[in-house]
Amino acid sequence: MLGAIIGDIAGSRFEWNNHRSKEFDLFGNDDIARDACFRTDDSVMTIAVADAIMKIGTDDEPAFKEELIDSMHKFGRADMDAGYGGHFYRWLLHKEREPYNSFGNGSAMRCAPAGWAAESLEDAIRIGRLTAEVTHNHPEGIKGAECTAAAIYLARTGSSKEEIKLYIENNYYPDAFKKSIAEIRPTYEFNETCQETVPQALVAFIESTDFEDSIKTAVSVGGDSDTLACITGAVAEAFYGIPQDIAEKALQYLEGEELEVTKKFVSRFCCYK
Ligand SMILES: [Mg+2]
């Protein structure tokens, strides 16, 4: 899950100021760039999912969803300026408990813990679905989370990139890999939907050469940079692991309970092979 958070932090300074190149330092190489990076809603909601999984597990599905709603309300309302989309902001603000049929990329950006806590591929898909359903119960919203959680599970249990790619094409996005990043980049625009974010994020992972390169490739696409890099980073972490220096720098952007939950989840679930 730290891979998702790193992608979010690295992409944060480019969300409204796209950088369509892989030439940049992950967190900036000077004080101004470093300070321009911050954790956004992608990290906050990923942490909320991790906390609910650790608190109650996912076996009792209705109970897990209630816990997750509470967790998302708690972490989300602690910082209403983290960058939430309009519908989700209202859902948080009014402490709503019903889903609103969203197919926004929020379901995919927060589901990394599902891929790590799962005990099988089917379990990853099931937990991914549960994490989506509390708000993003539109079929595309569920699909984005299921596919991301499945890719993380496959990556962390030794599947090759070719196997992961085939699995995604056969089960979720048949056309995902028809275009390369170089072909996507020139015309890609800001898009908050799962179906126009998840496939592109997965192409960035497949084309990457290592963890850092995966984040830079995702940012270079443009668009919703922090969320694209968050999804790419979540899968890349499971495939490559995370270099220690990058992990340490990223943790400096978290504090309080968000930091505690992240460290606890990583030490409990995220062991790189
Ligand atoms: Mg964000």
PDB file of C-alpha atoms and ligand atoms in Angstrom:
ATOM      1  CA  MET A   1       0.000   0.000   0.000  1.00  0.00           C
ATOM      2  CA  LEU A   2       2.973   2.304   0.463  1.00  0.00           C
ATOM      3  CA  GLY A   3       3.484   2.178  -3.310  1.00  0.00           C
ATOM      4  CA  ALA A   4       0.054   3.765  -3.750  1.00  0.00           C
ATOM      5  CA  ILE A   5       0.902   6.481  -1.231  1.00  0.00           C
ATOM      6  CA  ILE A   6       4.250   7.191  -2.936  1.00  0.00           C
ATOM      7  CA  GLY A   7       2.530   7.525  -6.309  1.00  0.00           C
ATOM      8  CA  ASP A   8       0.017   9.912  -4.768  1.00  0.00           C
ATOM      9  CA  ILE A   9       2.697  12.073  -3.153  1.00  0.00           C
ATOM     10  CA  ALA A  10       4.911  12.141  -6.262  1.00  0.00           C
ATOM     11  CA  GLY A  11       1.960  12.905  -8.539  1.00  0.00           C
ATOM     12  CA  SER A  12       0.411  15.544  -6.259  1.00  0.00           C
ATOM     13  CA  ARG A  13       2.392  18.510  -7.575  1.00  0.00           C
ATOM     14  CA  PHE A  14       1.518  17.612 -11.172  1.00  0.00           C
ATOM     15  CA  GLU A  15      -2.245  17.038 -10.914  1.00  0.00           C
ATOM     16  CA  TRP A  16      -3.095  20.594 -11.934  1.00  0.00           C
ATOM     17  CA  ASN A  17       0.218  21.230 -13.648  1.00  0.00           C
ATOM     18  CA  ASN A  18       0.852  18.182 -15.806  1.00  0.00           C
ATOM     19  CA  HIS A  19       4.405  17.156 -16.568  1.00  0.00           C
ATOM     20  CA  ARG A  20       4.404  14.952 -19.657  1.00  0.00           C
ATOM     21  CA  SER A  21       7.914  13.644 -19.249  1.00  0.00           C
ATOM     22  CA  LYS A  22       9.756  11.179 -17.042  1.00  0.00           C
ATOM     23  CA  GLU A  23      12.451  13.769 -16.302  1.00  0.00           C
ATOM     24  CA  PHE A  24      11.824  14.856 -12.720  1.00  0.00           C
ATOM     25  CA  ASP A  25      12.827  13.918  -9.195  1.00  0.00           C
ATOM     26  CA  LEU A  26      10.235  11.819  -7.420  1.00  0.00           C
ATOM     27  CA  PHE A  27       9.807  14.189  -4.476  1.00  0.00           C
ATOM     28  CA  GLY A  28      11.683  17.142  -5.961  1.00  0.00           C
ATOM     29  CA  ASN A  29      15.375  17.851  -5.458  1.00  0.00           C
ATOM     30  CA  ASP A  30      15.043  21.216  -3.797  1.00  0.00           C
ATOM     31  CA  ASP A  31      13.035  22.616  -0.898  1.00  0.00           C
ATOM     32  CA  ILE A  32      10.426  24.250  -3.104  1.00  0.00           C
ATOM     33  CA  ALA A  33       9.645  21.065  -5.044  1.00  0.00           C
ATOM     34  CA  ARG A  34       9.733  18.928  -1.902  1.00  0.00           C
ATOM     35  CA  ASP A  35       7.283  21.238  -0.190  1.00  0.00           C
ATOM     36  CA  ALA A  36       5.026  21.183  -3.250  1.00  0.00           C
ATOM     37  CA  CYS A  37       4.480  17.451  -2.763  1.00  0.00           C
ATOM     38  CA  PHE A  38       1.838  16.288  -0.304  1.00  0.00           C
ATOM     39  CA  ARG A  39      -0.337  13.311   0.391  1.00  0.00           C
ATOM     40  CA  THR A  40      -3.825  13.722  -1.049  1.00  0.00           C
ATOM     41  CA  ASP A  41      -7.210  11.980  -0.820  1.00  0.00           C
ATOM     42  CA  ASP A  42      -5.755   8.899  -2.536  1.00  0.00           C
ATOM     43  CA  SER A  43      -3.491   8.226   0.440  1.00  0.00           C
ATOM     44  CA  VAL A  44      -6.079   9.157   3.053  1.00  0.00           C
ATOM     45  CA  MET A  45      -8.667   6.730   1.688  1.00  0.00           C
ATOM     46  CA  THR A  46      -6.096   3.953   1.153  1.00  0.00           C
ATOM     47  CA  ILE A  47      -5.210   4.339   4.820  1.00  0.00           C
ATOM     48  CA  ALA A  48      -8.897   4.254   5.781  1.00  0.00           C
ATOM     49  CA  VAL A  49      -9.278   0.933   3.935  1.00  0.00           C
ATOM     50  CA  ALA A  50      -6.147  -0.471   5.602  1.00  0.00           C
ATOM     51  CA  ASP A  51      -7.409   0.530   9.034  1.00  0.00           C
ATOM     52  CA  ALA A  52     -10.811  -1.101   8.548  1.00  0.00           C
ATOM     53  CA  ILE A  53      -9.189  -4.339   7.319  1.00  0.00           C
ATOM     54  CA  MET A  54      -6.889  -4.450  10.345  1.00  0.00           C
ATOM     55  CA  LYS A  55      -9.659  -3.616  12.803  1.00  0.00           C
ATOM     56  CA  ILE A  56     -12.294  -6.116  11.775  1.00  0.00           C
ATOM     57  CA  GLY A  57     -11.110  -8.310   8.870  1.00  0.00           C
ATOM     58  CA  THR A  58     -13.291  -8.918   5.842  1.00  0.00           C
ATOM     59  CA  ASP A  59     -14.953 -12.288   6.555  1.00  0.00           C
ATOM     60  CA  ASP A  60     -18.143 -10.720   7.880  1.00  0.00           C
ATOM     61  CA  GLU A  61     -18.830  -8.624   4.791  1.00  0.00           C
ATOM     62  CA  PRO A  62     -21.700  -6.409   6.080  1.00  0.00           C
ATOM     63  CA  ALA A  63     -19.725  -5.684   9.273  1.00  0.00           C
ATOM     64  CA  PHE A  64     -16.583  -4.874   7.276  1.00  0.00           C
ATOM     65  CA  LYS A  65     -18.489  -2.434   5.090  1.00  0.00           C
ATOM     66  CA  GLU A  66     -19.935  -0.663   8.133  1.00  0.00           C
ATOM     67  CA  GLU A  67     -16.442  -0.433   9.648  1.00  0.00           C
ATOM     68  CA  LEU A  68     -15.054   0.856   6.347  1.00  0.00           C
ATOM     69  CA  ILE A  69     -17.701   3.570   6.107  1.00  0.00           C
ATOM     70  CA  ASP A  70     -16.857   4.660   9.664  1.00  0.00           C
ATOM     71  CA  SER A  71     -13.146   4.615   8.843  1.00  0.00           C
ATOM     72  CA  MET A  72     -13.570   6.631   5.631  1.00  0.00           C
ATOM     73  CA  HIS A  73     -15.693   9.173   7.496  1.00  0.00           C
ATOM     74  CA  LYS A  74     -13.140   9.430  10.297  1.00  0.00           C
ATOM     75  CA  PHE A  75      -9.969   9.791   8.214  1.00  0.00           C
ATOM     76  CA  GLY A  76     -11.700  11.791   5.485  1.00  0.00           C
ATOM     77  CA  ARG A  77     -13.380  14.301   7.774  1.00  0.00           C
ATOM     78  CA  ALA A  78     -10.104  14.894   9.610  1.00  0.00           C
ATOM     79  CA  ASP A  79      -8.899  16.708   6.470  1.00  0.00           C
ATOM     80  CA  MET A  80     -11.690  17.809   4.168  1.00  0.00           C
ATOM     81  CA  ASP A  81      -9.136  19.622   1.980  1.00  0.00           C
ATOM     82  CA  ALA A  82      -7.303  16.476   0.848  1.00  0.00           C
ATOM     83  CA  GLY A  83      -8.692  16.836  -2.685  1.00  0.00           C
ATOM     84  CA  TYR A  84     -11.929  14.854  -2.754  1.00  0.00           C
ATOM     85  CA  GLY A  85     -14.190  14.860  -5.785  1.00  0.00           C
ATOM     86  CA  GLY A  86     -17.519  16.691  -5.458  1.00  0.00           C
ATOM     87  CA  HIS A  87     -19.805  13.722  -4.805  1.00  0.00           C
ATOM     88  CA  PHE A  88     -17.419  12.101  -2.384  1.00  0.00           C
ATOM     89  CA  TYR A  89     -16.941  15.401  -0.551  1.00  0.00           C
ATOM     90  CA  ARG A  90     -20.695  15.612   0.024  1.00  0.00           C
ATOM     91  CA  TRP A  91     -20.807  11.937   1.075  1.00  0.00           C
ATOM     92  CA  LEU A  92     -18.170  12.716   3.702  1.00  0.00           C
ATOM     93  CA  LEU A  93     -19.597  16.046   4.751  1.00  0.00           C
ATOM     94  CA  HIS A  94     -23.069  14.651   5.448  1.00  0.00           C
ATOM     95  CA  LYS A  95     -21.715  11.381   6.867  1.00  0.00           C
ATOM     96  CA  GLU A  96     -23.764   9.502   4.330  1.00  0.00           C
ATOM     97  CA  ARG A  97     -23.809   5.729   4.578  1.00  0.00           C
ATOM     98  CA  GLU A  98     -25.331   4.833   1.209  1.00  0.00           C
ATOM     99  CA  PRO A  99     -23.359   4.289  -2.006  1.00  0.00           C
ATOM    100  CA  TYR A 100     -23.982   6.724  -4.855  1.00  0.00           C
ATOM    101  CA  ASN A 101     -23.332   4.609  -7.962  1.00  0.00           C
ATOM    102  CA  SER A 102     -19.993   6.235  -8.712  1.00  0.00           C
ATOM    103  CA  PHE A 103     -17.577   4.999 -11.349  1.00  0.00           C
ATOM    104  CA  GLY A 104     -14.944   7.540 -10.361  1.00  0.00           C
ATOM    105  CA  ASN A 105     -11.354   6.403  -9.982  1.00  0.00           C
ATOM    106  CA  GLY A 106     -11.655   6.721  -6.187  1.00  0.00           C
ATOM    107  CA  SER A 107     -12.526   3.031  -5.883  1.00  0.00           C
ATOM    108  CA  ALA A 108      -9.323   1.956  -7.636  1.00  0.00           C
ATOM    109  CA  MET A 109      -7.086   4.484  -5.877  1.00  0.00           C
ATOM    110  CA  ARG A 110      -7.979   3.255  -2.387  1.00  0.00           C
ATOM    111  CA  CYS A 111      -8.055  -0.518  -2.863  1.00  0.00           C
ATOM    112  CA  ALA A 112      -4.366  -1.454  -2.534  1.00  0.00           C
ATOM    113  CA  PRO A 113      -4.781  -2.969   0.952  1.00  0.00           C
ATOM    114  CA  ALA A 114      -7.291  -5.433  -0.567  1.00  0.00           C
ATOM    115  CA  GLY A 115      -4.561  -6.912  -2.764  1.00  0.00           C
ATOM    116  CA  TRP A 116      -2.227  -7.330   0.211  1.00  0.00           C
ATOM    117  CA  ALA A 117      -4.681  -8.677   2.776  1.00  0.00           C
ATOM    118  CA  ALA A 118      -6.110 -11.265   0.354  1.00  0.00           C
ATOM    119  CA  GLU A 119      -5.352 -14.951   0.742  1.00  0.00           C
ATOM    120  CA  SER A 120      -6.127 -15.875  -2.873  1.00  0.00           C
ATOM    121  CA  LEU A 121      -6.885 -14.197  -6.177  1.00  0.00           C
ATOM    122  CA  GLU A 122     -10.614 -14.701  -5.592  1.00  0.00           C
ATOM    123  CA  ASP A 123     -10.220 -13.142  -2.164  1.00  0.00           C
ATOM    124  CA  ALA A 124      -8.433 -10.102  -3.653  1.00  0.00           C
ATOM    125  CA  ILE A 125     -11.322  -9.607  -6.056  1.00  0.00           C
ATOM    126  CA  ARG A 126     -13.861 -10.050  -3.261  1.00  0.00           C
ATOM    127  CA  ILE A 127     -12.170  -7.551  -0.921  1.00  0.00           C
ATOM    128  CA  GLY A 128     -11.602  -5.140  -3.809  1.00  0.00           C
ATOM    129  CA  ARG A 129     -15.322  -5.299  -4.578  1.00  0.00           C
ATOM    130  CA  LEU A 130     -16.282  -4.692  -0.941  1.00  0.00           C
ATOM    131  CA  THR A 131     -14.038  -1.617  -0.701  1.00  0.00           C
ATOM    132  CA  ALA A 132     -15.684  -0.190  -3.826  1.00  0.00           C
ATOM    133  CA  GLU A 133     -19.293  -0.993  -2.976  1.00  0.00           C
ATOM    134  CA  VAL A 134     -19.643   1.398  -0.036  1.00  0.00           C
ATOM    135  CA  THR A 135     -19.639   4.343  -2.461  1.00  0.00           C
ATOM    136  CA  HIS A 136     -18.622   3.236  -5.972  1.00  0.00           C
ATOM    137  CA  ASN A 137     -21.272   0.571  -6.608  1.00  0.00           C
ATOM    138  CA  HIS A 138     -21.537   1.279 -10.347  1.00  0.00           C
ATOM    139  CA  PRO A 139     -20.221  -1.763 -12.309  1.00  0.00           C
ATOM    140  CA  GLU A 140     -17.278   0.297 -13.639  1.00  0.00           C
ATOM    141  CA  GLY A 141     -16.421   1.504 -10.126  1.00  0.00           C
ATOM    142  CA  ILE A 142     -16.399  -2.079  -8.859  1.00  0.00           C
ATOM    143  CA  LYS A 143     -14.443  -3.264 -11.883  1.00  0.00           C
ATOM    144  CA  GLY A 144     -11.689  -0.692 -11.314  1.00  0.00           C
ATOM    145  CA  ALA A 145     -11.165  -1.809  -7.723  1.00  0.00           C
ATOM    146  CA  GLU A 146     -11.415  -5.534  -8.444  1.00  0.00           C
ATOM    147  CA  CYS A 147      -8.940  -5.315 -11.308  1.00  0.00           C
ATOM    148  CA  THR A 148      -6.419  -3.256  -9.317  1.00  0.00           C
ATOM    149  CA  ALA A 149      -6.640  -5.563  -6.283  1.00  0.00           C
ATOM    150  CA  ALA A 150      -6.269  -8.625  -8.536  1.00  0.00           C
ATOM    151  CA  ALA A 151      -3.218  -7.140 -10.275  1.00  0.00           C
ATOM    152  CA  ILE A 152      -1.610  -6.432  -6.899  1.00  0.00           C
ATOM    153  CA  TYR A 153      -2.298  -9.973  -5.722  1.00  0.00           C
ATOM    154  CA  LEU A 154      -0.863 -11.493  -8.907  1.00  0.00           C
ATOM    155  CA  ALA A 155       2.196  -9.217  -8.781  1.00  0.00           C
ATOM    156  CA  ARG A 156       3.004 -10.017  -5.173  1.00  0.00           C
ATOM    157  CA  THR A 157       2.603 -13.765  -5.620  1.00  0.00           C
ATOM    158  CA  GLY A 158       5.082 -14.151  -8.461  1.00  0.00           C
ATOM    159  CA  SER A 159       3.079 -13.717 -11.676  1.00  0.00           C
ATOM    160  CA  SER A 160       5.038 -12.361 -14.626  1.00  0.00           C
ATOM    161  CA  LYS A 161       4.058  -9.113 -16.337  1.00  0.00           C
ATOM    162  CA  GLU A 162       2.817 -11.125 -19.297  1.00  0.00           C
ATOM    163  CA  GLU A 163       0.554 -13.160 -17.019  1.00  0.00           C
ATOM    164  CA  ILE A 164      -0.793 -10.045 -15.282  1.00  0.00           C
ATOM    165  CA  LYS A 165      -1.422  -8.368 -18.631  1.00  0.00           C
ATOM    166  CA  LEU A 166      -3.294 -11.380 -20.008  1.00  0.00           C
ATOM    167  CA  TYR A 167      -5.359 -11.650 -16.846  1.00  0.00           C
ATOM    168  CA  ILE A 168      -6.412  -7.992 -17.098  1.00  0.00           C
ATOM    169  CA  GLU A 169      -7.252  -8.298 -20.798  1.00  0.00           C
ATOM    170  CA  ASN A 170      -9.233 -11.499 -20.340  1.00  0.00           C
ATOM    171  CA  ASN A 171     -11.160 -10.459 -17.253  1.00  0.00           C
ATOM    172  CA  TYR A 172     -11.454  -6.675 -17.064  1.00  0.00           C
ATOM    173  CA  TYR A 173     -10.163  -4.407 -19.824  1.00  0.00           C
ATOM    174  CA  PRO A 174      -9.751  -6.235 -23.163  1.00  0.00           C
ATOM    175  CA  ASP A 175      -8.321  -3.149 -24.896  1.00  0.00           C
ATOM    176  CA  ALA A 176      -6.111  -1.945 -22.041  1.00  0.00           C
ATOM    177  CA  PHE A 177      -2.800  -2.634 -23.746  1.00  0.00           C
ATOM    178  CA  LYS A 178      -3.664  -1.726 -27.330  1.00  0.00           C
ATOM    179  CA  LYS A 179      -1.842   1.596 -26.949  1.00  0.00           C
ATOM    180  CA  SER A 180       1.567   2.286 -25.421  1.00  0.00           C
ATOM    181  CA  ILE A 181       2.198   5.181 -23.035  1.00  0.00           C
ATOM    182  CA  ALA A 182       3.874   7.053 -25.914  1.00  0.00           C
ATOM    183  CA  GLU A 183       0.634   6.693 -27.884  1.00  0.00           C
ATOM    184  CA  ILE A 184      -1.666   7.522 -24.955  1.00  0.00           C
ATOM    185  CA  ARG A 185       0.262  10.589 -23.737  1.00  0.00           C
ATOM    186  CA  PRO A 186      -0.345  13.146 -26.539  1.00  0.00           C
ATOM    187  CA  THR A 187      -4.138  13.092 -26.289  1.00  0.00           C
ATOM    188  CA  TYR A 188      -4.748  12.040 -22.683  1.00  0.00           C
ATOM    189  CA  GLU A 189      -6.758  14.555 -20.679  1.00  0.00           C
ATOM    190  CA  PHE A 190      -7.890  14.833 -17.069  1.00  0.00           C
ATOM    191  CA  ASN A 191     -10.398  12.070 -16.490  1.00  0.00           C
ATOM    192  CA  GLU A 192     -11.770  10.971 -13.145  1.00  0.00           C
ATOM    193  CA  THR A 193     -13.404   7.721 -14.269  1.00  0.00           C
ATOM    194  CA  CYS A 194     -12.113   4.244 -13.482  1.00  0.00           C
ATOM    195  CA  GLN A 195     -12.375   3.149 -17.083  1.00  0.00           C
ATOM    196  CA  GLU A 196     -10.120   5.993 -18.296  1.00  0.00           C
ATOM    197  CA  THR A 197      -7.627   5.768 -15.428  1.00  0.00           C
ATOM    198  CA  VAL A 198      -7.106   2.137 -14.413  1.00  0.00           C
ATOM    199  CA  PRO A 199      -6.094   0.784 -17.854  1.00  0.00           C
ATOM    200  CA  GLN A 200      -3.635   3.643 -18.415  1.00  0.00           C
ATOM    201  CA  ALA A 201      -2.143   3.160 -14.933  1.00  0.00           C
ATOM    202  CA  LEU A 202      -1.664  -0.535 -15.670  1.00  0.00           C
ATOM    203  CA  VAL A 203       0.045   0.199 -18.998  1.00  0.00           C
ATOM    204  CA  ALA A 204       2.486   2.424 -17.070  1.00  0.00           C
ATOM    205  CA  PHE A 205       3.238  -0.481 -14.730  1.00  0.00           C
ATOM    206  CA  ILE A 206       3.698  -3.010 -17.543  1.00  0.00           C
ATOM    207  CA  GLU A 207       6.082  -0.669 -19.420  1.00  0.00           C
ATOM    208  CA  SER A 208       8.113   0.258 -16.342  1.00  0.00           C
ATOM    209  CA  THR A 209      11.638  -0.947 -15.624  1.00  0.00           C
ATOM    210  CA  ASP A 210      11.599  -0.571 -11.828  1.00  0.00           C
ATOM    211  CA  PHE A 211       9.506   0.955  -9.024  1.00  0.00           C
ATOM    212  CA  GLU A 212      10.697   4.540  -9.488  1.00  0.00           C
ATOM    213  CA  ASP A 213      10.339   4.320 -13.254  1.00  0.00           C
ATOM    214  CA  SER A 214       6.744   3.117 -12.873  1.00  0.00           C
ATOM    215  CA  ILE A 215       5.768   6.253 -10.923  1.00  0.00           C
ATOM    216  CA  LYS A 216       7.547   8.527 -13.398  1.00  0.00           C
ATOM    217  CA  THR A 217       5.910   6.767 -16.338  1.00  0.00           C
ATOM    218  CA  ALA A 218       2.464   7.200 -14.773  1.00  0.00           C
ATOM    219  CA  VAL A 219       3.047  10.899 -14.031  1.00  0.00           C
ATOM    220  CA  SER A 220       4.266  11.437 -17.597  1.00  0.00           C
ATOM    221  CA  VAL A 221       0.836  10.455 -18.936  1.00  0.00           C
ATOM    222  CA  GLY A 222      -0.634  13.698 -17.536  1.00  0.00           C
ATOM    223  CA  GLY A 223      -4.284  13.905 -16.444  1.00  0.00           C
ATOM    224  CA  ASP A 224      -5.136  13.001 -12.864  1.00  0.00           C
ATOM    225  CA  SER A 225      -1.440  12.487 -12.050  1.00  0.00           C
ATOM    226  CA  ASP A 226      -1.663  11.599  -8.374  1.00  0.00           C
ATOM    227  CA  THR A 227      -4.362   8.986  -8.896  1.00  0.00           C
ATOM    228  CA  LEU A 228      -2.737   7.447 -11.973  1.00  0.00           C
ATOM    229  CA  ALA A 229       0.592   7.204 -10.145  1.00  0.00           C
ATOM    230  CA  CYS A 230      -1.176   5.912  -7.035  1.00  0.00           C
ATOM    231  CA  ILE A 231      -2.700   2.973  -8.927  1.00  0.00           C
ATOM    232  CA  THR A 232       0.501   2.286 -10.866  1.00  0.00           C
ATOM    233  CA  GLY A 233       2.558   2.507  -7.673  1.00  0.00           C
ATOM    234  CA  ALA A 234       0.270   0.091  -5.856  1.00  0.00           C
ATOM    235  CA  VAL A 235       0.887  -2.621  -8.451  1.00  0.00           C
ATOM    236  CA  ALA A 236       4.565  -1.745  -8.946  1.00  0.00           C
ATOM    237  CA  GLU A 237       5.223  -2.077  -5.201  1.00  0.00           C
ATOM    238  CA  ALA A 238       3.780  -5.599  -5.281  1.00  0.00           C
ATOM    239  CA  PHE A 239       5.933  -6.511  -8.285  1.00  0.00           C
ATOM    240  CA  TYR A 240       9.276  -4.809  -7.535  1.00  0.00           C
ATOM    241  CA  GLY A 241       9.174  -3.895  -3.857  1.00  0.00           C
ATOM    242  CA  ILE A 242      10.156  -0.335  -2.858  1.00  0.00           C
ATOM    243  CA  PRO A 243      13.739   0.960  -2.490  1.00  0.00           C
ATOM    244  CA  GLN A 244      14.351   1.786   1.176  1.00  0.00           C
ATOM    245  CA  ASP A 245      15.323   5.433   0.567  1.00  0.00           C
ATOM    246  CA  ILE A 246      12.102   6.111  -1.360  1.00  0.00           C
ATOM    247  CA  ALA A 247       9.983   4.440   1.333  1.00  0.00           C
ATOM    248  CA  GLU A 248      11.648   6.503   4.066  1.00  0.00           C
ATOM    249  CA  LYS A 249      11.192   9.795   2.219  1.00  0.00           C
ATOM    250  CA  ALA A 250       7.524   9.042   1.567  1.00  0.00           C
ATOM    251  CA  LEU A 251       6.787   8.327   5.217  1.00  0.00           C
ATOM    252  CA  GLN A 252       7.951  11.861   6.058  1.00  0.00           C
ATOM    253  CA  TYR A 253       4.848  13.175   4.300  1.00  0.00           C
ATOM    254  CA  LEU A 254       2.528  11.315   6.685  1.00  0.00           C
ATOM    255  CA  GLU A 255       1.818  12.086  10.299  1.00  0.00           C
ATOM    256  CA  GLY A 256      -0.313  11.100  13.272  1.00  0.00           C
ATOM    257  CA  GLU A 257      -2.744   8.239  12.880  1.00  0.00           C
ATOM    258  CA  GLU A 258      -2.227   8.086   9.101  1.00  0.00           C
ATOM    259  CA  LEU A 259       1.461   7.322   9.674  1.00  0.00           C
ATOM    260  CA  GLU A 260       0.705   4.815  12.412  1.00  0.00           C
ATOM    261  CA  VAL A 261      -1.834   2.881  10.342  1.00  0.00           C
ATOM    262  CA  THR A 262       0.461   2.841   7.305  1.00  0.00           C
ATOM    263  CA  LYS A 263       3.425   1.481   9.267  1.00  0.00           C
ATOM    264  CA  LYS A 264       1.248  -1.092  10.989  1.00  0.00           C
ATOM    265  CA  PHE A 265      -0.336  -2.340   7.767  1.00  0.00           C
ATOM    266  CA  VAL A 266       2.988  -2.486   5.914  1.00  0.00           C
ATOM    267  CA  SER A 267       4.684  -4.454   8.678  1.00  0.00           C
ATOM    268  CA  ARG A 268       1.745  -6.841   8.965  1.00  0.00           C
ATOM    269  CA  PHE A 269       0.980  -7.495   5.291  1.00  0.00           C
ATOM    270  CA  CYS A 270       3.527  -6.078   2.866  1.00  0.00           C
ATOM    271  CA  CYS A 271       6.433  -8.472   2.709  1.00  0.00           C
ATOM    272  CA  TYR A 272       8.270  -8.328  -0.614  1.00  0.00           C
ATOM    273  CA  LYS A 273       9.474 -11.550  -2.182  1.00  0.00           C
TER     274      LYS A 273
HETATM  275 MG    MG B   1      -5.809  12.965  -5.175  1.00  0.00          MG
END
